[in-house]
Amino acid sequence: QLLLVESGGGLVQPGGSLRLSCAAPRAIFSVYTMYDMAWYRQAPGKQRELVALITPGGSTNIADSVKGRFTISRNNSRKTVTLQMNSLKSEDTAVYYCNAQSKDSNSWGQGTQVTVSS
């Protein structure tokens, strides 16, 4: 299990941008690079859904609903993963969760609220 610490949520107007960051401060480098890192979100009354995933080698999987607007990146040496969110829409409002997954482990952050509203 990894300790994951998220930051960067908040309130933004439609069309605006936010950057979410997730750090694994207690992970050692060799362990961190074993994990796929991802961002999920959960809106009120809806199931948690995958937003974006990045493998240790940098391959990405982006949900169709955010493709072209969101970008995921990771810095293995700093043990961080970032979700850059542009052209935000009201339907992007949700709690966003950082996730770290390997074949033996699945860890979640505490979640950070993103609200898109005028």
XYZ file of N, CA, C and O in Angstrom:
472
model
N 0.838 -1.184 0.000
C 0.000 0.000 0.000
C 0.884 1.249 0.000
O 1.872 1.319 0.709
N 0.470 2.195 -0.856
C 1.175 3.464 -0.898
C 0.350 4.541 -0.204
O -0.866 4.587 -0.369
N 1.013 5.420 0.534
C 0.362 6.631 1.013
C 0.343 7.623 -0.143
O 1.391 7.944 -0.721
N -0.845 8.103 -0.498
C -1.000 9.047 -1.602
C -1.584 10.345 -1.060
O -2.612 10.327 -0.371
N -0.953 11.455 -1.393
C -1.377 12.766 -0.915
C -1.705 13.643 -2.107
O -0.831 13.933 -2.931
N -2.975 14.038 -2.190
C -3.446 14.832 -3.325
C -3.504 16.308 -2.978
O -3.685 16.696 -1.820
N -3.406 17.142 -4.011
C -3.556 18.585 -3.828
C -4.008 19.196 -5.141
O -3.883 18.562 -6.205
N -4.582 20.392 -5.061
C -4.860 21.156 -6.260
C -6.316 21.317 -6.641
O -6.612 21.969 -7.632
N -7.222 20.730 -5.893
C -8.630 20.915 -6.235
C -9.118 22.308 -5.899
O -8.375 23.125 -5.345
N -10.373 22.577 -6.247
C -10.939 23.877 -5.926
C -12.107 24.216 -6.814
O -12.660 23.355 -7.503
N -12.463 25.495 -6.787
C -13.575 26.023 -7.574
C -13.023 26.769 -8.778
O -12.106 27.600 -8.639
N -13.574 26.477 -9.939
C -13.131 27.134 -11.164
C -14.338 27.383 -12.052
O -15.324 26.630 -12.008
N -14.270 28.425 -12.857
C -15.358 28.720 -13.780
C -15.282 27.822 -15.006
O -14.196 27.335 -15.362
N -16.403 27.587 -15.658
C -16.375 26.814 -16.907
C -15.384 27.412 -17.901
O -15.306 28.644 -18.043
N -14.626 26.529 -18.550
C -13.590 26.970 -19.467
C -12.245 27.175 -18.819
O -11.231 27.349 -19.521
N -12.209 27.125 -17.502
C -10.958 27.336 -16.779
C -10.111 26.083 -16.679
O -10.444 25.033 -17.246
N -9.009 26.214 -15.936
C -8.054 25.115 -15.795
C -7.719 24.887 -14.327
O -7.763 25.814 -13.510
N -7.397 23.644 -14.032
C -6.884 23.265 -12.723
C -5.824 22.193 -12.925
O -5.880 21.440 -13.907
N -4.898 22.120 -11.975
C -3.899 21.064 -11.991
C -3.964 20.316 -10.672
O -3.847 20.921 -9.609
N -4.157 19.014 -10.759
C -4.151 18.158 -9.577
C -2.817 17.431 -9.494
O -2.290 16.973 -10.506
N -2.302 17.338 -8.282
C -1.052 16.615 -8.058
C -1.263 15.532 -7.006
O -2.075 15.690 -6.095
N -0.509 14.477 -7.152
C -0.571 13.363 -6.202
C 0.862 12.916 -5.932
O 1.594 12.578 -6.865
N 1.225 12.919 -4.673
C 2.570 12.517 -4.276
C 2.516 11.247 -3.439
O 1.536 10.990 -2.726
N 3.575 10.470 -3.553
C 3.737 9.264 -2.722
C 4.999 9.453 -1.887
O 6.056 8.910 -2.206
N 4.892 10.238 -0.829
C 6.098 10.694 -0.128
C 6.895 9.601 0.557
O 8.097 9.780 0.774
N 6.254 8.489 0.894
C 6.978 7.438 1.625
C 7.446 6.301 0.725
O 8.084 5.364 1.201
N 7.112 6.386 -0.551
C 7.506 5.303 -1.457
C 8.971 5.436 -1.830
O 9.494 6.535 -1.981
N 9.631 4.321 -1.991
C 10.980 4.356 -2.546
C 10.874 4.233 -4.065
O 9.902 3.681 -4.594
N 11.847 4.739 -4.752
C 11.794 4.854 -6.206
C 11.503 3.521 -6.885
O 10.639 3.417 -7.754
N 12.203 2.484 -6.466
C 12.070 1.191 -7.139
C 10.667 0.607 -6.971
O 10.187 -0.123 -7.840
N 10.021 0.943 -5.875
C 8.652 0.466 -5.659
C 7.676 1.307 -6.458
O 6.761 0.794 -7.112
N 7.841 2.635 -6.416
C 6.938 3.534 -7.122
C 6.870 3.193 -8.608
O 5.801 3.269 -9.216
N 7.972 2.821 -9.193
C 7.993 2.547 -10.626
C 7.349 1.210 -10.988
O 7.322 0.835 -12.156
N 6.837 0.502 -10.005
C 6.090 -0.722 -10.279
C 4.607 -0.453 -10.469
O 3.859 -1.352 -10.865
N 4.182 0.779 -10.141
C 2.759 1.084 -10.113
C 2.263 1.816 -11.351
O 2.910 2.756 -11.824
N 1.092 1.405 -11.840
C 0.302 2.258 -12.707
C -0.322 3.324 -11.819
O -0.854 3.005 -10.746
N -0.282 4.579 -12.270
C -0.885 5.668 -11.514
C -2.080 6.192 -12.291
O -2.034 6.285 -13.522
N -3.137 6.538 -11.570
C -4.360 6.953 -12.247
C -5.113 7.994 -11.433
O -4.894 8.141 -10.228
N -5.989 8.671 -12.118
C -6.963 9.561 -11.486
C -8.360 9.022 -11.799
O -8.662 8.706 -12.961
N -9.163 8.906 -10.775
C -10.567 8.571 -10.895
C -11.384 9.768 -10.381
O -10.856 10.636 -9.681
N -12.664 9.758 -10.706
C -13.547 10.778 -10.146
C -14.903 10.170 -9.820
O -15.304 9.179 -10.429
N -15.554 10.802 -8.873
C -16.893 10.364 -8.495
C -17.755 11.592 -8.257
O -17.479 12.389 -7.359
N -18.790 11.713 -9.078
C -19.760 12.791 -8.937
C -20.897 12.308 -8.044
O -21.131 11.103 -7.916
N -21.626 13.232 -7.438
C -22.730 12.830 -6.558
C -23.729 11.939 -7.280
O -24.170 12.251 -8.394
N -24.049 10.809 -6.657
C -25.023 9.896 -7.216
C -24.521 9.036 -8.353
O -25.300 8.293 -8.965
N -23.226 9.120 -8.657
C -22.669 8.342 -9.765
C -21.554 7.432 -9.271
O -20.998 7.626 -8.191
N -21.240 6.446 -10.086
C -20.154 5.542 -9.746
C -18.809 6.202 -10.008
O -18.690 7.103 -10.844
N -17.805 5.722 -9.283
C -16.460 6.202 -9.531
C -16.023 5.739 -10.925
O -16.249 4.578 -11.309
N -15.376 6.640 -11.668
C -14.967 6.315 -13.025
C -13.508 6.707 -13.256
O -13.003 7.673 -12.665
N -12.870 5.958 -14.138
C -11.497 6.256 -14.505
C -11.454 7.507 -15.370
O -12.202 7.626 -16.345
N -10.568 8.423 -15.035
C -10.350 9.631 -15.830
C -9.121 9.461 -16.715
O -9.168 9.697 -17.923
N -8.013 9.046 -16.094
C -6.769 8.909 -16.846
C -5.819 8.004 -16.084
O -5.824 7.992 -14.854
N -5.011 7.261 -16.834
C -4.050 6.328 -16.252
C -2.730 6.467 -16.979
O -2.704 6.735 -18.192
N -1.642 6.300 -16.240
C -0.309 6.336 -16.851
C 0.520 5.205 -16.274
O 0.558 4.996 -15.059
N 1.178 4.468 -17.151
C 2.016 3.358 -16.727
C 3.392 3.855 -16.313
O 3.742 5.016 -16.585
N 4.193 3.003 -15.690
C 5.546 3.439 -15.314
C 6.367 3.927 -16.496
O 7.203 4.834 -16.342
N 6.116 3.385 -17.648
C 6.855 3.789 -18.840
C 6.295 5.001 -19.544
O 6.892 5.484 -20.513
N 5.138 5.488 -19.075
C 4.574 6.702 -19.647
C 3.437 6.509 -20.632
O 2.919 7.494 -21.181
N 3.004 5.290 -20.874
C 1.834 5.077 -21.723
C 0.589 5.538 -20.977
O 0.485 5.343 -19.762
N -0.352 6.128 -21.727
C -1.532 6.702 -21.072
C -2.830 6.130 -21.634
O -2.882 5.662 -22.780
N -3.844 6.188 -20.795
C -5.198 5.833 -21.190
C -6.102 6.938 -20.659
O -6.172 7.152 -19.446
N -6.764 7.642 -21.556
C -7.575 8.806 -21.187
C -9.031 8.516 -21.511
O -9.347 8.029 -22.608
N -9.918 8.827 -20.588
C -11.339 8.621 -20.822
C -11.813 9.490 -21.985
O -11.362 10.632 -22.144
N -12.725 8.968 -22.767
C -13.234 9.702 -23.926
C -13.838 11.043 -23.514
O -13.741 12.017 -24.249
N -14.459 11.089 -22.344
C -15.150 12.299 -21.911
C -14.200 13.465 -21.645
O -14.631 14.617 -21.615
N -12.908 13.169 -21.444
C -11.949 14.250 -21.142
C -10.812 14.298 -22.154
O -9.912 15.145 -22.029
N -10.852 13.420 -23.133
C -9.772 13.377 -24.125
C -9.669 14.720 -24.845
O -10.672 15.303 -25.249
N -8.442 15.189 -24.980
C -8.220 16.480 -25.621
C -8.265 17.658 -24.662
O -7.869 18.775 -25.015
N -8.754 17.410 -23.433
C -8.834 18.481 -22.431
C -7.945 18.195 -21.222
O -7.404 19.117 -20.623
N -7.815 16.940 -20.863
C -7.021 16.543 -19.688
C -5.754 15.831 -20.134
O -5.759 15.074 -21.102
N -4.692 16.049 -19.375
C -3.414 15.391 -19.631
C -2.877 14.827 -18.323
O -2.883 15.516 -17.302
N -2.415 13.586 -18.373
C -1.799 12.980 -17.193
C -0.303 12.824 -17.436
O 0.124 12.499 -18.549
N 0.471 13.087 -16.410
C 1.920 12.915 -16.510
C 2.452 12.448 -15.158
O 1.777 12.584 -14.138
N 3.643 11.903 -15.184
C 4.249 11.441 -13.923
C 5.725 11.767 -13.919
O 6.365 11.813 -14.978
N 6.248 11.951 -12.729
C 7.674 12.151 -12.526
C 8.114 11.080 -11.541
O 7.866 11.182 -10.341
N 8.736 10.049 -12.053
C 9.086 8.910 -11.201
C 10.131 9.286 -10.152
O 10.092 8.783 -9.020
N 11.054 10.150 -10.499
C 12.085 10.517 -9.531
C 11.499 11.311 -8.363
O 11.970 11.214 -7.231
N 10.455 12.075 -8.632
C 9.785 12.836 -7.575
C 8.603 12.088 -6.980
O 7.998 12.537 -6.016
N 8.264 10.964 -7.599
C 7.147 10.136 -7.135
C 5.849 10.926 -7.122
O 5.102 10.923 -6.132
N 5.601 11.604 -8.232
C 4.381 12.394 -8.352
C 3.673 12.099 -9.672
O 4.307 11.697 -10.652
N 2.372 12.291 -9.664
C 1.568 12.203 -10.870
C 0.673 13.437 -10.907
O 0.171 13.877 -9.870
N 0.518 14.004 -12.090
C -0.213 15.252 -12.253
C -1.323 15.094 -13.278
O -1.140 14.414 -14.292
N -2.449 15.703 -12.995
C -3.557 15.748 -13.945
C -3.797 17.215 -14.288
O -4.239 17.993 -13.440
N -3.479 17.585 -15.510
C -3.732 18.938 -15.997
C -5.098 18.946 -16.661
O -5.321 18.201 -17.616
N -5.989 19.788 -16.146
C -7.359 19.821 -16.636
C -7.635 21.189 -17.248
O -7.572 22.208 -16.553
N -7.916 21.193 -18.539
C -8.211 22.427 -19.259
C -9.640 22.396 -19.794
O -10.266 21.326 -19.872
N -10.133 23.541 -20.169
C -11.478 23.658 -20.753
C -12.503 22.927 -19.900
O -13.316 22.143 -20.401
N -12.460 23.189 -18.610
C -13.326 22.471 -17.683
C -14.796 22.784 -17.920
O -15.166 23.909 -18.280
N -15.623 21.752 -17.704
C -17.061 21.852 -17.874
C -17.753 21.549 -16.545
O -17.164 20.906 -15.661
N -19.000 21.948 -16.456
C -19.735 21.697 -15.215
C -19.804 20.199 -14.906
O -19.784 19.794 -13.746
N -19.863 19.391 -15.950
C -19.938 17.946 -15.739
C -18.639 17.328 -15.250
O -18.597 16.135 -14.949
N -17.576 18.124 -15.174
C -16.326 17.631 -14.589
C -16.338 17.760 -13.067
O -15.403 17.295 -12.398
N -17.371 18.382 -12.525
C -17.475 18.526 -11.076
C -17.570 17.153 -10.417
O -18.411 16.330 -10.772
N -16.664 16.905 -9.483
C -16.597 15.608 -8.815
C -15.498 15.639 -7.754
O -14.713 16.596 -7.697
N -15.452 14.593 -6.965
C -14.278 14.351 -6.123
C -13.312 13.516 -6.947
O -13.696 12.473 -7.492
N -12.079 13.974 -7.024
C -11.052 13.294 -7.805
C -10.115 12.542 -6.863
O -9.637 13.097 -5.862
N -9.867 11.288 -7.225
C -9.052 10.412 -6.390
C -7.818 9.941 -7.153
O -7.918 9.498 -8.312
N -6.706 10.000 -6.494
C -5.478 9.423 -7.027
C -5.452 7.931 -6.692
O -5.881 7.516 -5.600
N -4.956 7.135 -7.624
C -4.917 5.679 -7.434
C -3.568 5.136 -7.873
O -3.010 5.572 -8.884
N -3.066 4.189 -7.108
C -1.824 3.499 -7.463
C -2.109 2.006 -7.467
O -2.589 1.459 -6.473
N -1.837 1.372 -8.574
C -2.190 -0.042 -8.715
C -1.030 -0.855 -9.266
O -0.412 -0.479 -10.259
N -0.763 -1.976 -8.590
C 0.171 -2.959 -9.109
C -0.545 -4.307 -9.072
O -1.707 -4.392 -8.681
N 0.130 -5.371 -9.431
C -0.526 -6.679 -9.436
C -0.849 -7.135 -8.020
O -1.716 -7.998 -7.832
N -0.180 -6.563 -7.026
C -0.379 -6.999 -5.648
C -1.039 -5.959 -4.761
O -1.351 -6.253 -3.598
N -1.259 -4.767 -5.257
C -1.667 -3.679 -4.372
C -2.531 -2.664 -5.104
O -2.374 -2.463 -6.302
N -3.440 -2.033 -4.351
C -4.309 -1.005 -4.899
C -4.509 0.052 -3.808
O -5.102 -0.236 -2.764
N -3.999 1.258 -4.030
C -4.045 2.305 -3.003
C -4.794 3.519 -3.519
O -4.737 3.828 -4.714
N -5.460 4.221 -2.584
C -6.248 5.399 -2.935
C -5.846 6.593 -2.080
O -5.520 6.432 -0.892
N -5.912 7.768 -2.691
C -5.771 8.989 -1.931
C -7.076 9.346 -1.259
O -8.092 8.663 -1.428
N -7.054 10.458 -0.523
C -8.230 10.843 0.248
C -9.282 11.553 -0.593
O -10.428 11.708 -0.161
N -8.908 11.980 -1.780
C -9.830 12.677 -2.664
C -9.713 14.181 -2.540
O -9.427 14.716 -1.461
N -9.929 14.868 -3.658
C -9.923 16.331 -3.674
C -11.093 16.817 -4.517
O -11.340 16.285 -5.605
N -11.802 17.791 -4.004
C -13.014 18.273 -4.672
C -12.665 19.237 -5.797
O -11.880 20.176 -5.611
N -13.268 18.995 -6.956
C -13.194 19.919 -8.084
C -14.619 20.355 -8.401
O -15.483 19.511 -8.657
N -14.850 21.657 -8.366
C -16.171 22.207 -8.665
C -16.039 23.202 -9.802
O -15.251 24.151 -9.719
N -16.796 22.943 -10.863
C -16.792 23.822 -12.030
C -18.141 24.529 -12.066
O -19.169 23.901 -12.319
N -18.111 25.816 -11.804
C -19.364 26.567 -11.700
C -19.092 28.052 -11.904
O -18.038 28.559 -11.528
N -20.078 28.707 -12.484
C -19.975 30.157 -12.645
C -20.620 30.872 -11.454
O -20.613 32.092 -11.393
